[in-house]
Coordinates of C-alpha atoms in Angstrom, one line a residue:
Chain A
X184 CA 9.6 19.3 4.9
X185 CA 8.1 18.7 1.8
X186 CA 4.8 17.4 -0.3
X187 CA 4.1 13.9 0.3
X188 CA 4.8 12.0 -3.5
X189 CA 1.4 10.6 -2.9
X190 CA -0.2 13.9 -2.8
X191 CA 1.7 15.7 -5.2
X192 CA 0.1 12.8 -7.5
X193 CA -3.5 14.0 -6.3
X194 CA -2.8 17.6 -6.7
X195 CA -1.4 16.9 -10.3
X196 CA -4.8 15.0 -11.1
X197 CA -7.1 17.6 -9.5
X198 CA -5.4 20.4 -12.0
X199 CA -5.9 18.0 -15.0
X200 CA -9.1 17.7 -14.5
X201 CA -9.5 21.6 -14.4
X202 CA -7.4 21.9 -17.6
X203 CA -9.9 19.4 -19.5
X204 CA -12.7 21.5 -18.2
X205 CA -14.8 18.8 -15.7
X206 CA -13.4 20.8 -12.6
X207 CA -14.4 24.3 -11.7
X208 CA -12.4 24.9 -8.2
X209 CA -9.6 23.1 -6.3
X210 CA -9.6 23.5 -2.8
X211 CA -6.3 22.0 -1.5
X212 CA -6.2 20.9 2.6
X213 CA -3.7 20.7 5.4
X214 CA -4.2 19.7 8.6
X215 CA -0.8 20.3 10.4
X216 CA 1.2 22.7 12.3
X217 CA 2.0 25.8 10.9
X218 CA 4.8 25.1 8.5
X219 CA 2.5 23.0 6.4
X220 CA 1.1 26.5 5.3
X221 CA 4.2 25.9 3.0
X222 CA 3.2 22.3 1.4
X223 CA -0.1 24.7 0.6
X224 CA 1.6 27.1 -1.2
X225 CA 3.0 24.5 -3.4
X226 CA -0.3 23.0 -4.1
X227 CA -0.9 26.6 -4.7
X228 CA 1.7 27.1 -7.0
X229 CA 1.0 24.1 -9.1
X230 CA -2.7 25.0 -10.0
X231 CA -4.8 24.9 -6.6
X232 CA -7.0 27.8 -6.8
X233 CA -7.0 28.1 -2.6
X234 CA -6.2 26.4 0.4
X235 CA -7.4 25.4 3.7
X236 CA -5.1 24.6 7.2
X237 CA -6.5 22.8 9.7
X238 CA -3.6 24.2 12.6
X239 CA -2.2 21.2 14.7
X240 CA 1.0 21.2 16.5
X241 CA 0.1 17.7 18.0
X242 CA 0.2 14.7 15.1
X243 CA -3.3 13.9 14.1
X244 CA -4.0 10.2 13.5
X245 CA -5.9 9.6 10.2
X246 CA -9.1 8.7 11.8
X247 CA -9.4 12.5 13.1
X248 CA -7.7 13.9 10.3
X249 CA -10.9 11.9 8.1
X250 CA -13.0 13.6 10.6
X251 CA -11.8 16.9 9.9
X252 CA -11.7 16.6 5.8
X253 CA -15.5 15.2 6.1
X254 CA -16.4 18.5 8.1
X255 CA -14.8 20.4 5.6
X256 CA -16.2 18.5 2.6
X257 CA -19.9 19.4 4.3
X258 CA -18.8 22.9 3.7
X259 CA -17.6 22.9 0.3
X260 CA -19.6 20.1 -1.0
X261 CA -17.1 19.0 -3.2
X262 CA -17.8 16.6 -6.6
X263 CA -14.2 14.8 -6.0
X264 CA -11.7 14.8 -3.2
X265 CA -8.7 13.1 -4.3
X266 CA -6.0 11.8 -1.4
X267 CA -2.5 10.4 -1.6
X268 CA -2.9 6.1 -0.9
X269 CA -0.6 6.6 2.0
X270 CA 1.6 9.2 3.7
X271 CA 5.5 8.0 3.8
X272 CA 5.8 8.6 7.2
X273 CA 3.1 6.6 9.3
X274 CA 2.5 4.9 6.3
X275 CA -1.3 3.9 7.2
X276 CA -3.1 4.5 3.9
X277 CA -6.3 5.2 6.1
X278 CA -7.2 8.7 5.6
X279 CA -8.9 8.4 2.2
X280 CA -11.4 5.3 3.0
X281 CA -12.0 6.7 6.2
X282 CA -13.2 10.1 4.6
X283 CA -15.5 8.3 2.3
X284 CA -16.9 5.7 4.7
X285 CA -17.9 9.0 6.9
X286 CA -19.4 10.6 4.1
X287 CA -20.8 7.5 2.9
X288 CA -19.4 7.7 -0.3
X289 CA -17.5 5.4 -2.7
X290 CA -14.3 4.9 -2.8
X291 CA -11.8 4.5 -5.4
X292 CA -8.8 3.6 -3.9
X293 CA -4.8 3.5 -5.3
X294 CA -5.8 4.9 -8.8
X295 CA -3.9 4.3 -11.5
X296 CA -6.0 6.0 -14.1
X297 CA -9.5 8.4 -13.5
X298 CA -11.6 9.4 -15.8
X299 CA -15.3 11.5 -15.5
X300 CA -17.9 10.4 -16.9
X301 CA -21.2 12.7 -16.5
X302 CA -22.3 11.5 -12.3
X303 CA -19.9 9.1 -12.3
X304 CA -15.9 8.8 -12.1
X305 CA -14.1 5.6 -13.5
X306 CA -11.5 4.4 -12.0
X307 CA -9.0 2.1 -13.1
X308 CA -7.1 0.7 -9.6
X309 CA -3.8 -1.3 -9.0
X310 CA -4.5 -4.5 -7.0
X311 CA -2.3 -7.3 -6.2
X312 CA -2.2 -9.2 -9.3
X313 CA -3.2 -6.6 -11.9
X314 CA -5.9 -3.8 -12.6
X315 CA -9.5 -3.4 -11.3
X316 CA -11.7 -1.2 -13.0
X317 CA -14.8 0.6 -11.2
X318 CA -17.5 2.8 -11.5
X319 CA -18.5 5.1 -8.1
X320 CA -21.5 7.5 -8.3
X321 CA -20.1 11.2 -8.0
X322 CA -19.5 12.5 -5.6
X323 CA -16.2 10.3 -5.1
X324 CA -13.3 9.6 -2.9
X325 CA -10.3 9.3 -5.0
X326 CA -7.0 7.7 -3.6
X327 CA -3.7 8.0 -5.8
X328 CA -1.0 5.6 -6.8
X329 CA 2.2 5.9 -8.0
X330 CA 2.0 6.0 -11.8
X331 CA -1.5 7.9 -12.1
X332 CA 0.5 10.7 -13.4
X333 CA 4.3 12.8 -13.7
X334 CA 3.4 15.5 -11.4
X335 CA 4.7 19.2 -12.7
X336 CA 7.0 21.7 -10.9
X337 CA 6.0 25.4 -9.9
X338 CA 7.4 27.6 -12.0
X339 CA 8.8 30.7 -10.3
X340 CA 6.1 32.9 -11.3
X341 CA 3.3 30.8 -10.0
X342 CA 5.5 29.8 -7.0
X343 CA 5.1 33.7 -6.7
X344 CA 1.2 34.5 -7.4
X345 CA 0.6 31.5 -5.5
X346 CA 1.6 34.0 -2.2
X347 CA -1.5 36.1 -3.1
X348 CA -4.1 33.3 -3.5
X349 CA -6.3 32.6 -0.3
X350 CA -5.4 30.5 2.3
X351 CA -8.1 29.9 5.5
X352 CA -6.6 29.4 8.7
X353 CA -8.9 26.9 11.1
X354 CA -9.0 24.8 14.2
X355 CA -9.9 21.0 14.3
X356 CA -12.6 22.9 16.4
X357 CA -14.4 24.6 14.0
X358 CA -14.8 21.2 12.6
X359 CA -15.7 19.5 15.9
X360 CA -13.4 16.7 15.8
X361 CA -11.2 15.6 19.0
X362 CA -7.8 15.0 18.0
X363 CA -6.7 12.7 21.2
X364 CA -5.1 9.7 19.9
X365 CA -6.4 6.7 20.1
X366 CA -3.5 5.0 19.5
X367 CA -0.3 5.3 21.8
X368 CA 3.1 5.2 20.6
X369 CA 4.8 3.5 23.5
X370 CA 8.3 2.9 21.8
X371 CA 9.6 3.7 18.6
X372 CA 12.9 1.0 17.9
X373 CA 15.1 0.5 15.0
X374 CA 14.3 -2.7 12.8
X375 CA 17.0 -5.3 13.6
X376 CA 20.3 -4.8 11.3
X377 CA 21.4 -7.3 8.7
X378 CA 24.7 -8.6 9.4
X379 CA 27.3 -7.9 7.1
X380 CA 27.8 -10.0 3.9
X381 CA 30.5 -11.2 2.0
X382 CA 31.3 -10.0 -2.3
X383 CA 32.0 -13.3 -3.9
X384 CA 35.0 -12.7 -6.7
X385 CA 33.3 -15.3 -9.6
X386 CA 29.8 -17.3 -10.7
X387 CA 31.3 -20.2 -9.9
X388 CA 31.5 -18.9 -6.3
X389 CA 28.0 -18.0 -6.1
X390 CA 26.8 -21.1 -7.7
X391 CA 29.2 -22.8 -5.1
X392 CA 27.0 -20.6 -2.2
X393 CA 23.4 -21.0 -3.9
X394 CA 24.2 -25.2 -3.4
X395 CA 25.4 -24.9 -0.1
X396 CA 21.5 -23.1 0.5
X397 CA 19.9 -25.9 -1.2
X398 CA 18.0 -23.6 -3.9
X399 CA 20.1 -24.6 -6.8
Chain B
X71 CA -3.6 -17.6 6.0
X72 CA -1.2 -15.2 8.3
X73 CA -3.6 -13.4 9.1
X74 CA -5.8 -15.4 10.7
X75 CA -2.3 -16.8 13.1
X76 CA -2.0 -13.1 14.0
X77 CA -5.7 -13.3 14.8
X78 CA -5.2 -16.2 16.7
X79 CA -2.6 -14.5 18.9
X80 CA -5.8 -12.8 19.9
X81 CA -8.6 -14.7 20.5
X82 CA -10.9 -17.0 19.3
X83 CA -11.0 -16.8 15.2
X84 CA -14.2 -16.6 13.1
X85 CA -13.1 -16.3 9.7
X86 CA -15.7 -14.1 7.0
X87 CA -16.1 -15.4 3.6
X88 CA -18.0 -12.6 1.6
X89 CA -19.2 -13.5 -2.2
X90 CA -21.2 -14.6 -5.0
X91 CA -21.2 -18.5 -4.7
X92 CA -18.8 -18.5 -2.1
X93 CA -19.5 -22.0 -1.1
X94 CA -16.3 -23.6 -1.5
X95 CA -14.2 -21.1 -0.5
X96 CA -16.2 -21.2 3.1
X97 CA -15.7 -25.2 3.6
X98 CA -12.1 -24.2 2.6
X99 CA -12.1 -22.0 5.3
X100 CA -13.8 -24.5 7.9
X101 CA -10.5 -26.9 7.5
X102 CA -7.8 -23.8 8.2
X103 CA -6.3 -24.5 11.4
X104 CA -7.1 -22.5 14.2
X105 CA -10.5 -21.1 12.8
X106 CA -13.2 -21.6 15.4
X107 CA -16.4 -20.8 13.6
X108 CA -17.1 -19.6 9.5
X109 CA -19.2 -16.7 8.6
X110 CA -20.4 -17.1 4.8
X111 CA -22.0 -14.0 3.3
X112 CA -22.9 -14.9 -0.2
X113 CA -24.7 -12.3 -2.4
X114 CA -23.8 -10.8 -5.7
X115 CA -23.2 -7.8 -3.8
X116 CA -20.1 -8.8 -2.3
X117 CA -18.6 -10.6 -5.6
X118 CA -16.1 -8.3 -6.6
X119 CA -14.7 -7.1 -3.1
X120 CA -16.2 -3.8 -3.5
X121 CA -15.6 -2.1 -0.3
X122 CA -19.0 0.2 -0.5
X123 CA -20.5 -3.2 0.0
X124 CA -18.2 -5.3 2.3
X125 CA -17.6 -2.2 5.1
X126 CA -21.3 -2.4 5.8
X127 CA -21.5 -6.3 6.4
X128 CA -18.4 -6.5 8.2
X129 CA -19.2 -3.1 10.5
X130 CA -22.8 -4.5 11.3
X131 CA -21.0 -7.9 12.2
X132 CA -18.7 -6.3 14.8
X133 CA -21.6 -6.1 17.6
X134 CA -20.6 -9.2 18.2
X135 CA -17.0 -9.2 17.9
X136 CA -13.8 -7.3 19.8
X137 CA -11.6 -6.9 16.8
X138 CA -11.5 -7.7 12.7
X139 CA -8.0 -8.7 11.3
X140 CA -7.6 -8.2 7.7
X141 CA -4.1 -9.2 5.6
X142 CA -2.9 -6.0 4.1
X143 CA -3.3 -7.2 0.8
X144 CA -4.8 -4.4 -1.6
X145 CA -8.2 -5.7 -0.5
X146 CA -7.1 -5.7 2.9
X147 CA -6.3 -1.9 2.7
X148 CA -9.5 -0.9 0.6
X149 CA -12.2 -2.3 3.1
X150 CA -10.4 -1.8 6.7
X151 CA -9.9 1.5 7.1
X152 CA -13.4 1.8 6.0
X153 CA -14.9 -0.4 8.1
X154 CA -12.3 1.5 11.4
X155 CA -14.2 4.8 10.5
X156 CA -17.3 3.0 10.4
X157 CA -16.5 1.6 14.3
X158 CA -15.1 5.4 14.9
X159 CA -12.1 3.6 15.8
X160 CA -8.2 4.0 14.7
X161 CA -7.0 1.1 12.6
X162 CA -3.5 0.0 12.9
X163 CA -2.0 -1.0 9.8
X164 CA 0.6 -3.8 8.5
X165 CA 1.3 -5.5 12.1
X166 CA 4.6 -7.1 12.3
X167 CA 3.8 -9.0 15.7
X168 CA 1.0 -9.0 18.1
X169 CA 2.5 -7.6 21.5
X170 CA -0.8 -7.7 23.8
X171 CA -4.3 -7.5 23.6
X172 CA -4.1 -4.0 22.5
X173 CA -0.5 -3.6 21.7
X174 CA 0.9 -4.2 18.3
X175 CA 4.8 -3.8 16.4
X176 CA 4.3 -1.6 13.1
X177 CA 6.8 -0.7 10.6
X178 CA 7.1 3.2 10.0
X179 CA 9.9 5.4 7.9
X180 CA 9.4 2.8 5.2
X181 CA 10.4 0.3 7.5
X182 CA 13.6 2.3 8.6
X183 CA 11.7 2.4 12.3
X184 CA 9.7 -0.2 14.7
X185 CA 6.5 1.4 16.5
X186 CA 5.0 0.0 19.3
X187 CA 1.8 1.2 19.6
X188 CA -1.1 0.6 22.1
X189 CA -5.1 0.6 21.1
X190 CA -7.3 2.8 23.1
X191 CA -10.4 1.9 21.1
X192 CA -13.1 -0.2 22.1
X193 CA -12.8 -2.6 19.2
X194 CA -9.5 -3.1 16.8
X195 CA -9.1 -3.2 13.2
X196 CA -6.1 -4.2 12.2
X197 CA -4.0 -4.8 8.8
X198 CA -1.2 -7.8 9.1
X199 CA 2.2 -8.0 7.0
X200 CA 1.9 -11.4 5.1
X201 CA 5.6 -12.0 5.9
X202 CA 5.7 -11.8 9.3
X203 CA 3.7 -14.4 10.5
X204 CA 3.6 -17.6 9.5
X205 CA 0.9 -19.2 7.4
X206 CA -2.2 -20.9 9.1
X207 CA -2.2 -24.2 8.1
X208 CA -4.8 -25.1 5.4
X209 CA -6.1 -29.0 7.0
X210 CA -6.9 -29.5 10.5
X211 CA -9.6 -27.3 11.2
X212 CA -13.4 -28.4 11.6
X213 CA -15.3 -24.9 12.0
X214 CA -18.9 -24.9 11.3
X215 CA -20.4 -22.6 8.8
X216 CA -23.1 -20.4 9.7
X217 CA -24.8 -17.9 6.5
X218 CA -25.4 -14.5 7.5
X219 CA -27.6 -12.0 6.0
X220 CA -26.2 -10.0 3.5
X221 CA -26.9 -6.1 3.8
X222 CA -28.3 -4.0 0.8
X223 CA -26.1 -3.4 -1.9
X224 CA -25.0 0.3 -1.4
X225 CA -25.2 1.4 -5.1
X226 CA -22.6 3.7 -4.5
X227 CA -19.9 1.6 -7.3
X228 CA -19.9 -1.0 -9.4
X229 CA -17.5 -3.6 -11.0
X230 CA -16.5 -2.6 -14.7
X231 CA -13.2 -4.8 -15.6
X232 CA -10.3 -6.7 -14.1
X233 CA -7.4 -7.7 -16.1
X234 CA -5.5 -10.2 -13.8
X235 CA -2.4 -11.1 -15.0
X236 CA -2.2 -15.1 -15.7
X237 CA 1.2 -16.7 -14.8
X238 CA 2.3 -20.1 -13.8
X239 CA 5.1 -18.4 -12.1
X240 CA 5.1 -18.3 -8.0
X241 CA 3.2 -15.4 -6.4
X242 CA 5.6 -13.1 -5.7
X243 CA 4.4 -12.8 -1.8
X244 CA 4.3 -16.6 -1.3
X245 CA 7.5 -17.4 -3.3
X246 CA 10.4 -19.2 -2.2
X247 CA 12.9 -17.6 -4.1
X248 CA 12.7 -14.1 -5.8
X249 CA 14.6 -12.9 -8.7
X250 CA 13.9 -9.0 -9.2
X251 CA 15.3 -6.2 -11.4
X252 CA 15.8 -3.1 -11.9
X253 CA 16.6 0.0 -14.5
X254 CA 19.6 -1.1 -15.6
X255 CA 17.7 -3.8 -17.5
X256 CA 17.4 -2.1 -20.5
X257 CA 13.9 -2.4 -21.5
X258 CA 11.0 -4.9 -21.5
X259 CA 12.7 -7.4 -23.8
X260 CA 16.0 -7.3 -21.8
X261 CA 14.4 -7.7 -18.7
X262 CA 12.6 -10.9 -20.3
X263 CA 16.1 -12.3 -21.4
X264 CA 17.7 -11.9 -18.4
X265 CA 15.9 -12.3 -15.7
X266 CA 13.3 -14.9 -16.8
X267 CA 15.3 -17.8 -17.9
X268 CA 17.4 -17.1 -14.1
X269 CA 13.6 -17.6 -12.2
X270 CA 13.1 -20.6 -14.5
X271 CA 16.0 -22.3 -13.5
X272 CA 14.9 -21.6 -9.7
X273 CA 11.6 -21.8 -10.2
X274 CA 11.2 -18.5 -8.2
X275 CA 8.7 -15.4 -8.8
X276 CA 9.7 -12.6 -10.7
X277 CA 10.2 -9.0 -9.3
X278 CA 11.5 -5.4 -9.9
X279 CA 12.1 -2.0 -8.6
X280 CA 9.7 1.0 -8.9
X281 CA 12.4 2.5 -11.4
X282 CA 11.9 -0.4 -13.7
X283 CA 8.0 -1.0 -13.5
X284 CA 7.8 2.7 -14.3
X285 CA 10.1 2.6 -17.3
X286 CA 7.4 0.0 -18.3
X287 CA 9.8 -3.6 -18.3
X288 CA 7.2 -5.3 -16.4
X289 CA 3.5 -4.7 -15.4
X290 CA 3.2 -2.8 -12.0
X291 CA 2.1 -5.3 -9.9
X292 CA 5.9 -6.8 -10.3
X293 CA 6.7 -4.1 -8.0
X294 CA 8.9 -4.8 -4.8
X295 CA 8.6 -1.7 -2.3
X296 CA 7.4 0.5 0.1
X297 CA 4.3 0.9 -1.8
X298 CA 4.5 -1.9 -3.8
X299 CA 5.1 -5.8 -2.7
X300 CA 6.5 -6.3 0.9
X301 CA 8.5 -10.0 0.6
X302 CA 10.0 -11.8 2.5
X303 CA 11.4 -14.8 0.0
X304 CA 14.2 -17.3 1.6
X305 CA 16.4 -15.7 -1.3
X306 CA 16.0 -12.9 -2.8
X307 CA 18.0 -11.8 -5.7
X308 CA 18.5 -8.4 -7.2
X309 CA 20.0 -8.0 -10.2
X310 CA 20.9 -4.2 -11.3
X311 CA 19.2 -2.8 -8.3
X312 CA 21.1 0.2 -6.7
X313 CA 18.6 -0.4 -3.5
X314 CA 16.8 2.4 -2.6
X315 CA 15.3 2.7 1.0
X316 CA 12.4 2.3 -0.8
X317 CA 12.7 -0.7 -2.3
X318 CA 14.8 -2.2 0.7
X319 CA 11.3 -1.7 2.9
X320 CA 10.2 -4.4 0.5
X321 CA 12.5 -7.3 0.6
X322 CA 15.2 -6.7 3.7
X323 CA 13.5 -9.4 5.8
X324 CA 14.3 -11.8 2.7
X325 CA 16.1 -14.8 4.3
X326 CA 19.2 -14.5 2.2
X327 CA 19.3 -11.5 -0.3
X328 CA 22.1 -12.0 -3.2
X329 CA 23.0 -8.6 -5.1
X330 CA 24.5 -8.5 -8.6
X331 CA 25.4 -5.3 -9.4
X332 CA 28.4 -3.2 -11.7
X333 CA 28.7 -0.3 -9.3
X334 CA 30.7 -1.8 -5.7
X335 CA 29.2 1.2 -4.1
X336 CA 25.5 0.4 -4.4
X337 CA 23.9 0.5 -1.4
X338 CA 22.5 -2.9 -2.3
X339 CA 25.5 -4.1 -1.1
X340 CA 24.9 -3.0 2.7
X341 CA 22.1 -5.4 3.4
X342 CA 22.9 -8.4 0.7
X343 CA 24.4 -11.5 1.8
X344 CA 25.8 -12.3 -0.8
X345 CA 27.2 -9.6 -3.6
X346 CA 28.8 -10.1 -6.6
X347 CA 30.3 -6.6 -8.8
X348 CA 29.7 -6.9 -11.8
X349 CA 28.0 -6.5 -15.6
X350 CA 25.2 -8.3 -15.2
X351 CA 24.8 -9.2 -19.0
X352 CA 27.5 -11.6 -18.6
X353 CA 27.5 -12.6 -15.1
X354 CA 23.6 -13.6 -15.2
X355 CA 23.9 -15.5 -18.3
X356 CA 26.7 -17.2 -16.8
X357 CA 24.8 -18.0 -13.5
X358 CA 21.6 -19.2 -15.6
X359 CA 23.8 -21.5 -17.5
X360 CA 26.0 -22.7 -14.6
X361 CA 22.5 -23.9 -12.5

């Protein structure tokens, strides 16, 4: 198991911002069974300062998993909270604008660029067509796209110190939040397979093909 | 436009048109086939999609309704999910069909897997892949539109910039025919001379892998993928792409996919119709000229 790419992304940004001096403490969160204590330790390890896990054998849908970030944000008050846009394997891209919406806070999702300015962060976003650039009043949910930054490796030294930095253990309980699903999986199938194609020796062949389709 | 047939699959339709001088767009609305009844929330507040200002309006609107359907469009995604958390309720994201009244097909794995999953919630929010359902047609429909009171603008964000990019090209998620590329391209200017004067001849759209937005040939919204573009073009064809699962979550429900490609072992290859192995400097220069 490893870091979501997403989330490696928001990780990176949160210690940027540290290194240019507009953020004090990183709190990086799992919610997860226990071997997600090791995704923390990499957030660790590349500049987190400590981490939270929220201990969940079952899956938690994003809906509770929003739940159980917005209790912890009511703890640690935090001026930013920064999300991957979507995790790789549900692939929902949920958790982030749920999290603000139950904060009621803004939102500025599938960043491409973030910058903060005094109470306010600007964020430049990736919509279909091109960029959108807004302002949100601080504090701010954050969601990360691809090419908001290169994040770095651990080195083996801070992969090491990173085993010494704190690391809360807690229950979606001490949050309140229910994790029953609310959505049932009844059948996971695969996606229908393409049949096989043919290799076509020359252009002429192709052309040939692409007439026969009626595009050319 | 797919959207509202998934919606349809559903129930009866009332379509929302949020804006600033949103007028037209709602009497546009009113002909769409299939669209029972038009909501038309015009305020400055809602001109620039924001969703601090759209969750609210379409959250309070939901008293009256059992479900909102949204594309997954990047709008789509930014206002949904907010307005699910609003409802407390779980949206499911990026339908593929509608099974039931509560049961929906999703795509997980980057498409490499087909849920089936059931709503428990009282209402549903749901997001609907473009591609796989057909468009609503645009003529037909005689809804009448009824204004509703916009709520308060939130204050919470504000519109700075957009910078849209202007093409006479084919959208890429409504095109016919796709031509996309990938690293080995070169760089920008390559890409340009290859691949361009190909989409001319075919009057198709223009997109590319992750690997070549990211080495910065083309701008990022060119992007075919998992997390870029899902399309579903009658021909697709991918020129220097090796075909990461990825990218493949993007365009395998193309009609017909073509591959040109130098390395025979490119997993391209597995899912394309029709390969051909080979340098593509030559070979698409050849095919551009032979069209």
């Amino acid at each position: 198991m490893s870091m979501n790419p997403f989330d490696e992304i928001a990780v990176e940004e949160a210690i940027r911002l540290k290194e240019k001096g507009v953020v004090t403490e990183i709190v990086a969160v799992s919610v997860g069974p226990q071997k997600a204590q090791e995704t923390l330790r990499t957030a660790l390890a590349m500049g987190a300062d400590r981490a939270i896990l929220v201990l969940s054998e079952d899956e938690v849908e994003p809906l509770a998993v929003a739940k159980i970030i917005k209790g912890i944000a009511d703890e640690e008050a935090p001026g930013l909270i920064i999300t991957g846009k979507q995790a790789i394997d549900d692939d929902s891209n949920q958790v982030g604008q749920m999290v603000a919406a139950l904060l009621g806070r803004p939102q500025g999702t599938f960043a491409n660029e973030i910058s903060v300015e005094g109470d306010a962060v600007v964020v430049k976003r990736e919509i279909d067509g091109g960029l959108q650039t807004v302002r949100l009043a601080l504090p701010a949910v954050v969601t990360t796209d691809l090419r908001l930054n290169e994040p770095r490796y651990a080195s083996l030294p801070n992969i090491m110190k990173a085993k010494s930095k704190p690391l809360a253990n807690k229950t979606p309980a001490d949050y309140g939040v229910d994790v029953a699903p609310r959505l049932k999986t009844l059948k996971v199938t695969e996606p229908p397979v393409r049949s096989a194609g043919i290799k076509v020796p020359d252009v002429d062949t192709l052309v040939a093909k692409l007439k026969e389709m009626g595009v050319a | 436009m797919a959207a509202i047939t998934a919606a349809s699959q559903l129930g009866e339709v009332t379509a929302l048109v949020a804006g600033a001088g949103c007028d037209g767009a709602a009497q546009a609305a009113a002909q769409i086939a299939g669209v029972a009844k038009v909501l038309k929330a015009d305020d400055a507040a809602y001109a620039n999609a924001l969703a601090e200002n759209l969750a609210p309006l379409i959250a309070g609107l939901m008293a009256d309704y059992d479900g909102f359907v949204a594309p997954a469009t990047t709008t789509g995604k930014n206002v949904a999910p907010r307005v699910a958390a609003l409802l407390d309720v779980m949206q499911v994201s990026d339908i593929l069909s509608v099974e039931g009244p509560k049961t929906f097909t999703r795509p997980i794995y980057a498409g490499n897997a087909i849920a089936t999953v059931e709503s428990s919630d009282a209402k549903l929010v749901i997001t609907v892949r473009g591609t796989a359902f057909a468009k609503a047609a645009t003529t037909g429909g005689s809804a009448s539109v009824e204004a509703v009171s916009a709520t308060a603008d939130s204050g919470l964000s504000t519109f700075v910039s957009a910078e849209i990019a202007k093409s006479e090209r084919p959208e890429l998620t409504s095109a016919k025919i796709i031509v996309s590329g990938g690293r080995a391209l070169k760089d920008a200017a390559t890409f340009e001379q290859i691949i361009t004067p190909l989409a001319d001849k075919l009057n198709a759209g223009i997109g590319a892998s992750r690997a070549a937005v990211d080495a910065g040939y083309v701008p990022n919204d060119y992007q075919v993928g998992q997390t870029g573009k899902i399309v579903a073009p009658e021909v697709y064809i991918a020129v220097g792409i090796s075909g990461a699962i990825q990218h493949l979550a993007g365009m395998k429900d193309s009609k017909t996919i073509i591959a040109i490609n130098k390395d025979d072992d490119a997993p391209i290859f597995q899912v394309a119709d029709i390969g051909l192995v080979g340098d593509l400097f030559t070979l698409v220069p050849e095919l551009t000229g032979k069209l």
